[in-house]
PDB file of C-alpha atoms in Angstrom:
ATOM      1  CA  MET A 147      19.786  -1.723  -2.364  1.00  0.00           C
ATOM      2  CA  PHE A 148      16.191  -0.996  -3.256  1.00  0.00           C
ATOM      3  CA  ILE A 149      14.928  -4.365  -4.530  1.00  0.00           C
ATOM      4  CA  GLU A 150      16.855  -6.280  -1.853  1.00  0.00           C
ATOM      5  CA  GLN A 151      14.789  -4.576   0.842  1.00  0.00           C
ATOM      6  CA  ALA A 152      12.079  -7.144   0.052  1.00  0.00           C
ATOM      7  CA  PHE A 153      14.167  -9.701   1.952  1.00  0.00           C
ATOM      8  CA  ARG A 154      13.427  -7.817   5.172  1.00  0.00           C
ATOM      9  CA  GLY A 155       9.955  -9.347   5.190  1.00  0.00           C
ATOM     10  CA  LYS A 156       8.185 -12.420   3.874  1.00  0.00           C
ATOM     11  CA  HIS A 157       8.939 -12.488   0.167  1.00  0.00           C
ATOM     12  CA  ASP A 158       7.565 -15.692  -1.379  1.00  0.00           C
ATOM     13  CA  PHE A 159       6.279 -14.665  -4.789  1.00  0.00           C
ATOM     14  CA  TRP A 160       2.810 -16.111  -4.245  1.00  0.00           C
ATOM     15  CA  LEU A 161       2.363 -13.519  -1.500  1.00  0.00           C
ATOM     16  CA  TYR A 162       2.810 -10.768  -4.090  1.00  0.00           C
ATOM     17  CA  LEU A 163       0.111 -12.340  -6.244  1.00  0.00           C
ATOM     18  CA  VAL A 164      -2.271 -12.467  -3.278  1.00  0.00           C
ATOM     19  CA  GLY A 165      -1.325  -8.927  -2.302  1.00  0.00           C
ATOM     20  CA  SER A 166      -2.041  -7.661  -5.814  1.00  0.00           C
ATOM     21  CA  LEU A 167      -5.467  -9.291  -5.673  1.00  0.00           C
ATOM     22  CA  ILE A 168      -6.139  -7.588  -2.344  1.00  0.00           C
ATOM     23  CA  VAL A 169      -5.256  -4.201  -3.850  1.00  0.00           C
ATOM     24  CA  ALA A 170      -7.458  -4.884  -6.887  1.00  0.00           C
ATOM     25  CA  LEU A 171     -10.365  -5.970  -4.667  1.00  0.00           C
ATOM     26  CA  ALA A 172      -9.985  -2.843  -2.537  1.00  0.00           C
ATOM     27  CA  ALA A 173     -10.051  -0.676  -5.682  1.00  0.00           C
ATOM     28  CA  VAL A 174     -13.230  -2.429  -6.872  1.00  0.00           C
ATOM     29  CA  ILE A 175     -14.850  -1.781  -3.490  1.00  0.00           C
ATOM     30  CA  GLY A 176     -13.778   1.838  -3.864  1.00  0.00           C
ATOM     31  CA  GLN A 177     -15.796   2.043  -7.090  1.00  0.00           C
ATOM     32  CA  ILE A 178     -19.068   1.286  -5.305  1.00  0.00           C
ATOM     33  CA  PRO A 179     -19.820   4.966  -4.504  1.00  0.00           C
ATOM     34  CA  LEU A 180     -19.376   5.813  -8.193  1.00  0.00           C
ATOM     35  CA  THR A 181     -21.750   3.030  -9.217  1.00  0.00           C
ATOM     36  CA  VAL A 182     -24.322   4.164  -6.648  1.00  0.00           C
ATOM     37  CA  ALA A 183     -24.054   7.795  -7.829  1.00  0.00           C
ATOM     38  CA  ILE A 184     -24.628   6.777 -11.456  1.00  0.00           C
ATOM     39  CA  ILE A 185     -27.695   4.702 -10.523  1.00  0.00           C
ATOM     40  CA  LEU A 186     -29.126   7.503  -8.371  1.00  0.00           C
ATOM     41  CA  GLU A 187     -28.631   9.956 -11.225  1.00  0.00           C
ATOM     42  CA  ASN A 188     -29.995   7.775 -14.027  1.00  0.00           C
ATOM     43  CA  GLY A 189     -32.191   5.187 -12.312  1.00  0.00           C
ATOM     44  CA  TRP A 190     -32.357   1.755 -13.858  1.00  0.00           C
ATOM     45  CA  GLU A 191     -31.748   3.316 -17.261  1.00  0.00           C
ATOM     46  CA  ALA A 192     -28.071   3.196 -16.276  1.00  0.00           C
ATOM     47  CA  SER A 193     -28.061  -0.505 -17.170  1.00  0.00           C
ATOM     48  CA  THR A 194     -28.704   0.355 -20.835  1.00  0.00           C
ATOM     49  CA  MET A 195     -26.177   3.211 -21.054  1.00  0.00           C
ATOM     50  CA  SER A 196     -22.627   2.997 -22.361  1.00  0.00           C
ATOM     51  CA  GLN A 197     -19.765   3.667 -19.967  1.00  0.00           C
ATOM     52  CA  SER A 198     -19.132   7.110 -21.475  1.00  0.00           C
ATOM     53  CA  GLN A 199     -22.829   8.020 -21.203  1.00  0.00           C
ATOM     54  CA  MET A 200     -22.876   7.012 -17.552  1.00  0.00           C
ATOM     55  CA  MET A 201     -19.769   9.074 -16.824  1.00  0.00           C
ATOM     56  CA  GLN A 202     -21.099  12.129 -18.655  1.00  0.00           C
ATOM     57  CA  SER A 203     -24.320  12.005 -16.647  1.00  0.00           C
ATOM     58  CA  LEU A 204     -22.507  13.102 -13.468  1.00  0.00           C
ATOM     59  CA  ASP A 205     -21.184  16.503 -12.496  1.00  0.00           C
ATOM     60  CA  PRO A 206     -17.534  16.566 -13.672  1.00  0.00           C
ATOM     61  CA  ASN A 207     -16.118  17.388 -10.238  1.00  0.00           C
ATOM     62  CA  LEU A 208     -18.183  14.692  -8.559  1.00  0.00           C
ATOM     63  CA  LEU A 209     -17.073  12.253 -11.229  1.00  0.00           C
ATOM     64  CA  ILE A 210     -13.388  13.098 -10.732  1.00  0.00           C
ATOM     65  CA  PHE A 211     -13.692  12.710  -6.971  1.00  0.00           C
ATOM     66  CA  LEU A 212     -15.450   9.350  -7.172  1.00  0.00           C
ATOM     67  CA  LEU A 213     -13.036   8.019  -9.805  1.00  0.00           C
ATOM     68  CA  LEU A 214     -10.049   8.948  -7.651  1.00  0.00           C
ATOM     69  CA  LEU A 215     -11.694   7.598  -4.499  1.00  0.00           C
ATOM     70  CA  SER A 216     -11.165   4.018  -5.633  1.00  0.00           C
ATOM     71  CA  PHE A 217      -7.405   4.610  -5.672  1.00  0.00           C
ATOM     72  CA  ALA A 218      -7.531   5.828  -2.090  1.00  0.00           C
ATOM     73  CA  VAL A 219      -9.291   2.621  -1.061  1.00  0.00           C
ATOM     74  CA  GLY A 220      -6.658   0.717  -3.039  1.00  0.00           C
ATOM     75  CA  PHE A 221      -4.062   2.214  -0.684  1.00  0.00           C
ATOM     76  CA  ILE A 222      -5.822   0.504   2.199  1.00  0.00           C
ATOM     77  CA  GLY A 223      -5.567  -2.800   0.351  1.00  0.00           C
ATOM     78  CA  LEU A 224      -1.814  -2.336  -0.168  1.00  0.00           C
ATOM     79  CA  LYS A 225      -1.320  -1.450   3.494  1.00  0.00           C
ATOM     80  CA  ILE A 226      -3.113  -4.669   4.471  1.00  0.00           C
ATOM     81  CA  ALA A 227      -0.904  -6.688   2.114  1.00  0.00           C
ATOM     82  CA  LEU A 228       2.309  -5.138   3.412  1.00  0.00           C
ATOM     83  CA  LYS A 229       1.397  -5.541   7.071  1.00  0.00           C
ATOM     84  CA  TYR A 230      -0.258  -8.953   7.171  1.00  0.00           C
ATOM     85  CA  LEU A 231       1.356 -10.785   4.235  1.00  0.00           C
ATOM     86  CA  HIS A 232       4.896  -9.405   4.150  1.00  0.00           C
ATOM     87  CA  HIS A 233       5.319  -7.889   7.646  1.00  0.00           C
ATOM     88  CA  ILE A 234       6.946  -4.731   6.281  1.00  0.00           C
ATOM     89  CA  ASN A 235       5.917  -1.078   6.078  1.00  0.00           C
ATOM     90  CA  PHE A 236       5.616   1.487   3.292  1.00  0.00           C
ATOM     91  CA  MET A 237       9.172   2.754   3.782  1.00  0.00           C
ATOM     92  CA  THR A 238      10.494  -0.661   2.738  1.00  0.00           C
ATOM     93  CA  ILE A 239       8.991  -0.266  -0.739  1.00  0.00           C
ATOM     94  CA  THR A 240       9.593   3.491  -0.929  1.00  0.00           C
ATOM     95  CA  THR A 241      13.328   4.104  -0.583  1.00  0.00           C
ATOM     96  CA  ILE A 242      16.599   2.874   0.882  1.00  0.00           C
ATOM     97  CA  ARG A 243      16.953   6.222   2.671  1.00  0.00           C
ATOM     98  CA  LYS A 244      15.957   6.496   6.319  1.00  0.00           C
ATOM     99  CA  LYS A 245      13.152   8.893   5.398  1.00  0.00           C
ATOM    100  CA  VAL A 246      11.480  10.152   2.254  1.00  0.00           C
ATOM    101  CA  ASP A 247      13.596  12.738   0.437  1.00  0.00           C
ATOM    102  CA  TRP A 248      11.024  15.399  -0.396  1.00  0.00           C
ATOM    103  CA  GLY A 249      13.606  17.314  -2.413  1.00  0.00           C
ATOM    104  CA  ARG A 250      13.671  14.419  -4.862  1.00  0.00           C
ATOM    105  CA  VAL A 251       9.869  14.341  -4.956  1.00  0.00           C
ATOM    106  CA  LEU A 252       9.796  18.065  -5.757  1.00  0.00           C
ATOM    107  CA  LEU A 253      12.430  17.709  -8.488  1.00  0.00           C
ATOM    108  CA  GLY A 254      10.466  14.933 -10.217  1.00  0.00           C
ATOM    109  CA  PHE A 255       7.278  16.968  -9.866  1.00  0.00           C
ATOM    110  CA  GLY A 256       8.862  20.187 -11.072  1.00  0.00           C
ATOM    111  CA  LEU A 257      10.515  18.762 -14.182  1.00  0.00           C
ATOM    112  CA  ILE A 258       7.337  17.351 -15.698  1.00  0.00           C
ATOM    113  CA  ALA A 259       5.031  20.087 -14.371  1.00  0.00           C
ATOM    114  CA  VAL A 260       7.106  22.856 -15.940  1.00  0.00           C
ATOM    115  CA  PHE A 261       7.598  20.960 -19.202  1.00  0.00           C
ATOM    116  CA  SER A 262       3.894  20.078 -19.521  1.00  0.00           C
ATOM    117  CA  SER A 263       2.694  23.577 -18.635  1.00  0.00           C
ATOM    118  CA  VAL A 264       5.059  25.248 -21.113  1.00  0.00           C
ATOM    119  CA  SER A 265       4.187  22.724 -23.825  1.00  0.00           C
ATOM    120  CA  ILE A 266       0.464  23.326 -23.379  1.00  0.00           C
ATOM    121  CA  LEU A 267       0.957  27.099 -23.395  1.00  0.00           C
ATOM    122  CA  ILE A 268       3.052  26.986 -26.588  1.00  0.00           C
ATOM    123  CA  ASP A 269       0.555  24.734 -28.344  1.00  0.00           C
ATOM    124  CA  TYR A 270      -2.341  26.927 -27.212  1.00  0.00           C
ATOM    125  CA  GLN A 271      -0.618  30.022 -28.596  1.00  0.00           C
ATOM    126  CA  SER A 272       0.319  28.256 -31.843  1.00  0.00           C
ATOM    127  CA  ASN A 273      -2.961  26.424 -32.449  1.00  0.00           C
ATOM    128  CA  PRO A 274      -5.731  28.277 -30.577  1.00  0.00           C
ATOM    129  CA  GLU A 275      -8.373  26.668 -32.802  1.00  0.00           C
ATOM    130  CA  ASN A 276      -7.594  23.328 -31.149  1.00  0.00           C
ATOM    131  CA  TYR A 277      -8.726  24.549 -27.729  1.00  0.00           C
ATOM    132  CA  GLY A 278     -11.825  25.871 -26.080  1.00  0.00           C
ATOM    133  CA  TRP A 279     -11.605  28.192 -23.055  1.00  0.00           C
ATOM    134  CA  ASN A 280     -13.433  26.483 -20.209  1.00  0.00           C
ATOM    135  CA  PHE A 281     -12.711  28.599 -17.130  1.00  0.00           C
ATOM    136  CA  LYS A 282     -15.587  28.599 -14.617  1.00  0.00           C
ATOM    137  CA  PRO A 283     -14.386  30.125 -11.321  1.00  0.00           C
ATOM    138  CA  ILE A 284     -16.302  28.041  -8.754  1.00  0.00           C
ATOM    139  CA  PRO A 285     -16.123  24.648 -10.539  1.00  0.00           C
ATOM    140  CA  PHE A 286     -12.443  25.261 -11.301  1.00  0.00           C
ATOM    141  CA  LEU A 287     -11.674  26.072  -7.656  1.00  0.00           C
ATOM    142  CA  ILE A 288     -13.460  22.916  -6.541  1.00  0.00           C
ATOM    143  CA  LEU A 289     -11.513  20.932  -9.139  1.00  0.00           C
ATOM    144  CA  CYS A 290      -8.217  22.328  -7.844  1.00  0.00           C
ATOM    145  CA  LEU A 291      -9.073  21.338  -4.280  1.00  0.00           C
ATOM    146  CA  ILE A 292     -10.059  17.821  -5.338  1.00  0.00           C
ATOM    147  CA  ALA A 293      -7.048  17.406  -7.625  1.00  0.00           C
ATOM    148  CA  ILE A 294      -4.450  18.652  -5.143  1.00  0.00           C
ATOM    149  CA  VAL A 295      -5.663  16.156  -2.545  1.00  0.00           C
ATOM    150  CA  MET A 296      -6.728  13.178  -4.631  1.00  0.00           C
ATOM    151  CA  VAL A 297      -4.441  13.090  -7.679  1.00  0.00           C
ATOM    152  CA  PRO A 298      -1.261  12.466  -5.634  1.00  0.00           C
ATOM    153  CA  ILE A 299      -3.098   9.587  -3.974  1.00  0.00           C
ATOM    154  CA  GLN A 300      -4.013   8.111  -7.359  1.00  0.00           C
ATOM    155  CA  THR A 301      -0.526   8.425  -8.787  1.00  0.00           C
ATOM    156  CA  SER A 302       1.166   7.264  -5.586  1.00  0.00           C
ATOM    157  CA  ILE A 303      -0.760   3.999  -5.327  1.00  0.00           C
ATOM    158  CA  GLU A 304       0.202   3.239  -8.931  1.00  0.00           C
ATOM    159  CA  GLU A 305       3.857   3.947  -8.166  1.00  0.00           C
ATOM    160  CA  TYR A 306       3.812   1.987  -4.916  1.00  0.00           C
ATOM    161  CA  LEU A 307       2.222  -0.961  -6.658  1.00  0.00           C
ATOM    162  CA  PHE A 308       4.442  -1.068  -9.760  1.00  0.00           C
ATOM    163  CA  ARG A 309       7.749   0.657  -8.982  1.00  0.00           C
ATOM    164  CA  GLY A 310       7.752  -0.491  -5.355  1.00  0.00           C
ATOM    165  CA  TYR A 311       5.749  -3.592  -4.473  1.00  0.00           C
ATOM    166  CA  LEU A 312       5.877  -5.535  -7.748  1.00  0.00           C
ATOM    167  CA  MET A 313       9.376  -4.290  -8.633  1.00  0.00           C
ATOM    168  CA  GLN A 314      10.627  -5.943  -5.461  1.00  0.00           C
ATOM    169  CA  GLY A 315       8.427  -9.001  -5.902  1.00  0.00           C
ATOM    170  CA  PHE A 316       9.566  -9.744  -9.453  1.00  0.00           C
ATOM    171  CA  GLY A 317      13.157  -8.962  -8.454  1.00  0.00           C
ATOM    172  CA  VAL A 318      13.120 -11.567  -5.682  1.00  0.00           C
ATOM    173  CA  LEU A 319      11.529 -14.052  -8.088  1.00  0.00           C
ATOM    174  CA  ALA A 320      13.961 -13.521 -10.981  1.00  0.00           C
ATOM    175  CA  LYS A 321      17.058 -12.766  -8.872  1.00  0.00           C
ATOM    176  CA  ASN A 322      17.949  -9.941 -11.267  1.00  0.00           C
ATOM    177  CA  LYS A 323      16.913  -6.349 -11.956  1.00  0.00           C
ATOM    178  CA  TRP A 324      16.151  -6.203 -15.656  1.00  0.00           C
ATOM    179  CA  PHE A 325      13.235  -8.656 -15.409  1.00  0.00           C
ATOM    180  CA  PRO A 326      11.240  -6.688 -12.795  1.00  0.00           C
ATOM    181  CA  LEU A 327      12.005  -3.485 -14.698  1.00  0.00           C
ATOM    182  CA  MET A 328      10.567  -4.889 -17.925  1.00  0.00           C
ATOM    183  CA  MET A 329       7.643  -6.761 -16.334  1.00  0.00           C
ATOM    184  CA  THR A 330       6.379  -3.840 -14.261  1.00  0.00           C
ATOM    185  CA  SER A 331       6.684  -1.503 -17.263  1.00  0.00           C
ATOM    186  CA  ILE A 332       4.763  -3.843 -19.577  1.00  0.00           C
ATOM    187  CA  ILE A 333       2.024  -4.569 -17.026  1.00  0.00           C
ATOM    188  CA  PHE A 334       1.739  -0.863 -16.190  1.00  0.00           C
ATOM    189  CA  GLY A 335       1.338  -0.033 -19.869  1.00  0.00           C
ATOM    190  CA  LEU A 336      -1.133  -2.790 -20.668  1.00  0.00           C
ATOM    191  CA  LEU A 337      -3.368  -1.868 -17.726  1.00  0.00           C
ATOM    192  CA  HIS A 338      -4.107   1.363 -19.612  1.00  0.00           C
ATOM    193  CA  ILE A 339      -5.662  -0.638 -22.438  1.00  0.00           C
ATOM    194  CA  ALA A 340      -9.161   0.118 -21.125  1.00  0.00           C
ATOM    195  CA  ASN A 341      -8.527   3.887 -21.225  1.00  0.00           C
ATOM    196  CA  PRO A 342     -10.631   5.809 -23.754  1.00  0.00           C
ATOM    197  CA  GLU A 343      -7.397   7.190 -25.227  1.00  0.00           C
ATOM    198  CA  VAL A 344      -6.578   3.712 -26.519  1.00  0.00           C
ATOM    199  CA  ASP A 345     -10.017   3.360 -28.067  1.00  0.00           C
ATOM    200  CA  LYS A 346      -9.616   6.745 -29.752  1.00  0.00           C
ATOM    201  CA  LEU A 347      -5.963   6.590 -30.832  1.00  0.00           C
ATOM    202  CA  GLY A 348      -5.382   2.877 -31.238  1.00  0.00           C
ATOM    203  CA  TYR A 349      -3.066   0.384 -29.570  1.00  0.00           C
ATOM    204  CA  LEU A 350       0.040   2.234 -30.711  1.00  0.00           C
ATOM    205  CA  ILE A 351      -0.448   4.619 -27.780  1.00  0.00           C
ATOM    206  CA  LEU A 352       0.372   1.707 -25.451  1.00  0.00           C
ATOM    207  CA  PHE A 353       4.031   2.126 -26.419  1.00  0.00           C
ATOM    208  CA  PHE A 354       3.891   5.529 -24.725  1.00  0.00           C
ATOM    209  CA  TYR A 355       2.459   4.058 -21.525  1.00  0.00           C
ATOM    210  CA  ILE A 356       4.973   1.193 -21.491  1.00  0.00           C
ATOM    211  CA  GLY A 357       7.815   3.606 -22.264  1.00  0.00           C
ATOM    212  CA  THR A 358       6.720   5.888 -19.442  1.00  0.00           C
ATOM    213  CA  GLY A 359       6.619   2.898 -17.093  1.00  0.00           C
ATOM    214  CA  LEU A 360      10.145   2.011 -18.215  1.00  0.00           C
ATOM    215  CA  PHE A 361      11.318   5.567 -17.548  1.00  0.00           C
ATOM    216  CA  LEU A 362       9.799   5.550 -14.047  1.00  0.00           C
ATOM    217  CA  GLY A 363      11.287   2.136 -13.343  1.00  0.00           C
ATOM    218  CA  ILE A 364      14.785   3.169 -14.436  1.00  0.00           C
ATOM    219  CA  ILE A 365      14.848   6.295 -12.281  1.00  0.00           C
ATOM    220  CA  THR A 366      13.587   4.222  -9.333  1.00  0.00           C
ATOM    221  CA  LEU A 367      16.382   1.644  -9.692  1.00  0.00           C
ATOM    222  CA  MET A 368      19.100   4.193 -10.400  1.00  0.00           C
ATOM    223  CA  ASP A 369      18.082   6.383  -7.455  1.00  0.00           C
ATOM    224  CA  GLU A 370      17.419   3.426  -5.103  1.00  0.00           C
ATOM    225  CA  GLY A 371      14.003   4.814  -4.245  1.00  0.00           C
ATOM    226  CA  MET A 372      10.666   5.970  -5.628  1.00  0.00           C
ATOM    227  CA  GLU A 373      10.783   9.646  -4.681  1.00  0.00           C
ATOM    228  CA  LEU A 374      11.536  10.926  -8.188  1.00  0.00           C
ATOM    229  CA  ALA A 375       8.885   8.661  -9.718  1.00  0.00           C
ATOM    230  CA  LEU A 376       6.310   9.676  -7.114  1.00  0.00           C
ATOM    231  CA  GLY A 377       6.830  13.359  -7.854  1.00  0.00           C
ATOM    232  CA  PHE A 378       6.992  12.898 -11.624  1.00  0.00           C
ATOM    233  CA  HIS A 379       3.751  10.901 -11.872  1.00  0.00           C
ATOM    234  CA  ALA A 380       1.888  13.327  -9.606  1.00  0.00           C
ATOM    235  CA  GLY A 381       3.120  16.355 -11.553  1.00  0.00           C
ATOM    236  CA  ASN A 382       2.164  14.830 -14.893  1.00  0.00           C
ATOM    237  CA  ASN A 383      -1.398  13.955 -13.888  1.00  0.00           C
ATOM    238  CA  LEU A 384      -2.055  17.055 -11.800  1.00  0.00           C
ATOM    239  CA  VAL A 385      -1.071  19.482 -14.566  1.00  0.00           C
ATOM    240  CA  GLY A 386      -3.084  17.527 -17.104  1.00  0.00           C
ATOM    241  CA  ILE A 387      -6.274  17.354 -15.079  1.00  0.00           C
ATOM    242  CA  ILE A 388      -6.172  21.060 -14.168  1.00  0.00           C
ATOM    243  CA  LEU A 389      -4.970  22.656 -17.398  1.00  0.00           C
ATOM    244  CA  VAL A 390      -6.441  20.666 -20.283  1.00  0.00           C
ATOM    245  CA  THR A 391      -8.683  17.650 -20.825  1.00  0.00           C
ATOM    246  CA  ALA A 392     -10.738  16.317 -23.734  1.00  0.00           C
ATOM    247  CA  ASN A 393     -13.946  14.352 -24.111  1.00  0.00           C
ATOM    248  CA  TRP A 394     -11.927  11.270 -25.118  1.00  0.00           C
ATOM    249  CA  THR A 395      -9.503  11.143 -22.158  1.00  0.00           C
ATOM    250  CA  ALA A 396      -9.710   9.040 -18.997  1.00  0.00           C
ATOM    251  CA  PHE A 397     -10.225  12.109 -16.801  1.00  0.00           C
ATOM    252  CA  GLN A 398     -12.663  14.749 -18.032  1.00  0.00           C
ATOM    253  CA  SER A 399     -12.629  17.694 -15.675  1.00  0.00           C
ATOM    254  CA  GLU A 400     -13.532  21.358 -15.318  1.00  0.00           C
ATOM    255  CA  SER A 401     -10.053  22.202 -16.608  1.00  0.00           C
ATOM    256  CA  LEU A 402      -8.987  25.603 -17.888  1.00  0.00           C
ATOM    257  CA  LEU A 403      -8.914  24.348 -21.466  1.00  0.00           C
ATOM    258  CA  LYS A 404     -10.714  21.721 -23.501  1.00  0.00           C
ATOM    259  CA  ASP A 405      -8.875  20.065 -26.358  1.00  0.00           C
ATOM    260  CA  VAL A 406     -11.360  20.045 -29.235  1.00  0.00           C
ATOM    261  CA  ALA A 407      -8.961  18.906 -31.962  1.00  0.00           C
ATOM    262  CA  GLU A 408      -9.381  15.516 -33.593  1.00  0.00           C
ATOM    263  CA  PRO A 409      -6.739  13.339 -31.908  1.00  0.00           C
ATOM    264  CA  THR A 410      -4.156  11.564 -34.031  1.00  0.00           C
ATOM    265  CA  ILE A 411      -1.041   9.508 -33.365  1.00  0.00           C
ATOM    266  CA  GLY A 412       1.974  11.529 -34.448  1.00  0.00           C
ATOM    267  CA  PHE A 413       5.570  12.220 -33.498  1.00  0.00           C
ATOM    268  CA  ASP A 414       4.384  14.315 -30.563  1.00  0.00           C
ATOM    269  CA  VAL A 415       3.227  11.110 -28.842  1.00  0.00           C
ATOM    270  CA  PHE A 416       6.734   9.629 -29.027  1.00  0.00           C
ATOM    271  CA  LEU A 417       8.557  12.914 -28.382  1.00  0.00           C
ATOM    272  CA  PRO A 418       8.774  12.272 -24.603  1.00  0.00           C
ATOM    273  CA  LEU A 419      10.200   8.776 -25.096  1.00  0.00           C
ATOM    274  CA  LEU A 420      12.841   9.814 -27.613  1.00  0.00           C
ATOM    275  CA  ILE A 421      13.859  13.293 -26.457  1.00  0.00           C
ATOM    276  CA  VAL A 422      12.217  14.573 -23.269  1.00  0.00           C
ATOM    277  CA  TYR A 423      12.753  11.564 -21.002  1.00  0.00           C
ATOM    278  CA  PRO A 424      16.440  11.222 -21.973  1.00  0.00           C
ATOM    279  CA  ILE A 425      16.921  14.891 -21.047  1.00  0.00           C
ATOM    280  CA  PHE A 426      15.257  14.219 -17.691  1.00  0.00           C
ATOM    281  CA  PHE A 427      17.606  11.242 -17.232  1.00  0.00           C
ATOM    282  CA  ILE A 428      20.601  13.517 -17.728  1.00  0.00           C
ATOM    283  CA  ILE A 429      19.310  16.143 -15.290  1.00  0.00           C
ATOM    284  CA  MET A 430      18.546  13.567 -12.596  1.00  0.00           C
ATOM    285  CA  ALA A 431      21.796  11.655 -13.131  1.00  0.00           C
ATOM    286  CA  LYS A 432      23.872  14.835 -12.874  1.00  0.00           C
ATOM    287  CA  THR A 433      21.938  16.071  -9.832  1.00  0.00           C
ATOM    288  CA  TYR A 434      22.274  12.853  -7.843  1.00  0.00           C
ATOM    289  CA  LYS A 435      25.553  11.603  -9.361  1.00  0.00           C
ATOM    290  CA  TRP A 436      24.216   8.255 -10.539  1.00  0.00           C
ATOM    291  CA  LYS A 437      26.892   5.627 -11.202  1.00  0.00           C
ATOM    292  CA  ASN A 438      27.086   1.886 -11.885  1.00  0.00           C
ATOM    293  CA  TRP A 439      24.244   1.931 -14.420  1.00  0.00           C
ATOM    294  CA  LYS A 440      24.937  -1.628 -15.560  1.00  0.00           C
ATOM    295  CA  GLU A 441      24.852  -3.042 -12.029  1.00  0.00           C
ATOM    296  CA  LYS A 442      21.774  -1.102 -10.972  1.00  0.00           C
ATOM    297  CA  LEU A 443      19.734  -2.015 -14.054  1.00  0.00           C
ATOM    298  CA  PHE A 444      21.052  -5.489 -14.916  1.00  0.00           C
ATOM    299  CA  GLY A 445      22.735  -6.732 -11.749  1.00  0.00           C
ATOM    300  CA  LYS A 446      21.839  -9.715  -9.602  1.00  0.00           C
ATOM    301  CA  VAL A 447      19.408  -9.607  -6.693  1.00  0.00           C
ATOM    302  CA  GLU A 448      20.671 -11.375  -3.576  1.00  0.00           C
ATOM    303  CA  ALA A 449      19.669 -11.263   0.066  1.00  0.00           C
ATOM    304  CA  PRO A 450      21.914  -8.796   1.953  1.00  0.00           C
ATOM    305  CA  ALA A 451      24.453 -10.440   4.277  1.00  0.00           C
ATOM    306  CA  GLU A 452      23.022  -8.806   7.399  1.00  0.00           C
ATOM    307  CA  ILE A 453      19.620 -10.366   6.656  1.00  0.00           C
ATOM    308  CA  ILE A 454      21.078 -13.818   5.950  1.00  0.00           C
ATOM    309  CA  ASN A 455      22.990 -13.651   9.219  1.00  0.00           C
TER     310      ASN A 455
END
């Protein structure tokens, strides 16, 4: 099963802590080009500017590219951890299948991409005063090229780190499945605490991030692989960054629309957790005939017999 694949390599929990530090260090190194670009643009005045002022001083497409670049460098850090600390490869933390099931990736991508696109279109038609049309042909084309290449990298490293690497690490530590599911979801949610959305909407929005992490973790455990989560996360972020952004979100791009409404925490924030995600669960469960929910989400984690022998 998925978590038990960790036993194929070195799996002492301290190795996962060191590996996480390596990934974090790689991501920090990946932020150097962004820091250099901000200094070149603003000179030493950058030291007196707020983070939002520094970000707004760069061309939006350049900013998006440099922000996403750090995630690509983070991938290198994870590869180093897997190869030299655990002696396993990416497939070990991706899926129990012999190769990546791209049909599952496309299903996860399609479900959220269609839902998000339709939701944005309906809201735009119903509340046009909340949006500003922002279409600029050349900048938008450049954004699409950057997003199509870089956004899947950003979302994939997050999935590999939380739903793959740490899911297996916490599972080996706790010898059960519910603990890694909860821990990775909570850590995933809390790491968004520095996002400008939290500053604008308050800490209540963290329940959405934690709930989304829980959703991604459940579909990973039930499906014995990350393909659905990889596609879902990529679809969610890609649609968002291309179709609509706001001046208070983590990614501010040359999107088609700009949300100019004053943000508030309402039922719409919890709608995915209470209604949309459960519907996605049903679709995925029916499609892939998921069974043994109790065992897959709350069962024990033990080294497979073939590895012990």
